[in-house]
Short mmCIF file of C-alpha atoms and ligand atoms in Angstrom, two decimals:
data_model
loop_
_atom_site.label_atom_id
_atom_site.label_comp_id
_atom_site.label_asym_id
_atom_site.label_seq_id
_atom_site.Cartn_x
_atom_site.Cartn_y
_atom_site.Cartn_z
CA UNK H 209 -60.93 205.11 157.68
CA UNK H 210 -59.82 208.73 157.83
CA UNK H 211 -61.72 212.02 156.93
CA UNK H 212 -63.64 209.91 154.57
CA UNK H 213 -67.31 211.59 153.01
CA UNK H 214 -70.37 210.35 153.93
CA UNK H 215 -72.01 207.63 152.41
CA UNK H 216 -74.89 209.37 150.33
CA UNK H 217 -78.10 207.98 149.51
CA UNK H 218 -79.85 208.92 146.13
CA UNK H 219 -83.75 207.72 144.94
CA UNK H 220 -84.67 207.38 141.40
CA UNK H 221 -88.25 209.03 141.44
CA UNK H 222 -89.17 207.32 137.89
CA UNK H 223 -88.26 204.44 139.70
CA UNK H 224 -90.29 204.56 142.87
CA UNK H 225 -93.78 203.90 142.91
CA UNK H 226 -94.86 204.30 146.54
CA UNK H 227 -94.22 201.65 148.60
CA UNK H 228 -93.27 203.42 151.06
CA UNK H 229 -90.72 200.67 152.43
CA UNK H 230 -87.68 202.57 153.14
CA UNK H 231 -89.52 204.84 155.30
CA UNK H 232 -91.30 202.32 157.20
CA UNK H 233 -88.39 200.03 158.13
CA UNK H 234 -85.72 203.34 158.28
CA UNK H 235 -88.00 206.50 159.28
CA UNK H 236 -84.59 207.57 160.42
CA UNK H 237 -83.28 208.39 156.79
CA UNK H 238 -86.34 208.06 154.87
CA UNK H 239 -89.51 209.96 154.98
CA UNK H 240 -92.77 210.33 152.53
CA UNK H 241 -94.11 212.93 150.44
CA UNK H 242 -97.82 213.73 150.59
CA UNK H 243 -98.44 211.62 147.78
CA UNK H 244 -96.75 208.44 149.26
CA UNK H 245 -93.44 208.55 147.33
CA UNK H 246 -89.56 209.20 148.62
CA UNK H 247 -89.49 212.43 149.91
CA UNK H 248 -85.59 212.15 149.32
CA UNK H 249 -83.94 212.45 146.15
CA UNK H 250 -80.38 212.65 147.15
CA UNK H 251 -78.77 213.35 150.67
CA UNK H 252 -76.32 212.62 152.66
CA UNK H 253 -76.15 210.19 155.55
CA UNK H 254 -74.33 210.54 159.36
CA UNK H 255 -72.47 207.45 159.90
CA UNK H 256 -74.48 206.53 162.63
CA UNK H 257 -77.65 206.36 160.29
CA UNK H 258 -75.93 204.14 157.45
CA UNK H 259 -77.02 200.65 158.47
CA UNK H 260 -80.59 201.75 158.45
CA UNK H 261 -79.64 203.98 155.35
CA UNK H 262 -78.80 200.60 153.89
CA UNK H 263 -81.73 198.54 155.30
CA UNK H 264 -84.02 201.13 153.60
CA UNK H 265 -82.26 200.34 150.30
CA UNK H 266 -82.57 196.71 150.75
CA UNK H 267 -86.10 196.65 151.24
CA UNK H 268 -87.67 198.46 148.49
CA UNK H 269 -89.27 196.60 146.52
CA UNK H 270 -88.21 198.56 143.06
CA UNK H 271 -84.54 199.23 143.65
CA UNK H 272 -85.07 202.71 143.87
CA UNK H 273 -82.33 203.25 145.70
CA UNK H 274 -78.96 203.90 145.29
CA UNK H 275 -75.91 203.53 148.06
CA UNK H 276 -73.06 205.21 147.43
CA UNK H 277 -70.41 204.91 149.34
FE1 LIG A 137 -90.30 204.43 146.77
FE2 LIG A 137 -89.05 202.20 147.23
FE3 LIG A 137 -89.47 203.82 149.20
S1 LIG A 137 -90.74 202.46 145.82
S2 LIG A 137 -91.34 204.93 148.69
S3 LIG A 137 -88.20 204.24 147.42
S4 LIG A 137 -89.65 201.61 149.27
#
């Protein structure tokens, strides 16, 4: 792996209804809005942060979530 870009993460807000999931089990990538829903709609992610970027993605409950890699 060499001078690659960082994996990027990207929620589908007509997609997520509020579980809240991602930002439970991966506060360190997800957060909430006011309203309960993804706060993120598209960002990147440090390397160190992927497998919990990932973990996040895994565990909603819509597959609101999107990995890119
Ligand atoms: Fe939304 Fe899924 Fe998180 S529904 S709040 S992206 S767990």
């Amino acid at each position: 792996m060499e001078g690659g870009l960082n994996m990027r993460i990207i929620v589908d807000h007509d997609v997520c209804t509020g579980h809240g999931r991602c930002a439970a089990v991966a506060p360190s990538v997800y957060s909430l809005d006011d309203a309960g829903f993804s706060a993120i709609t598209e960002t990147d992610v440090a390397p160190e942060h992927e497998a919990a970027a990932r973990t996040g993605a895994n565990n909603c409950p819509e597959r609101a979530i999107t990995i890119v890699d």
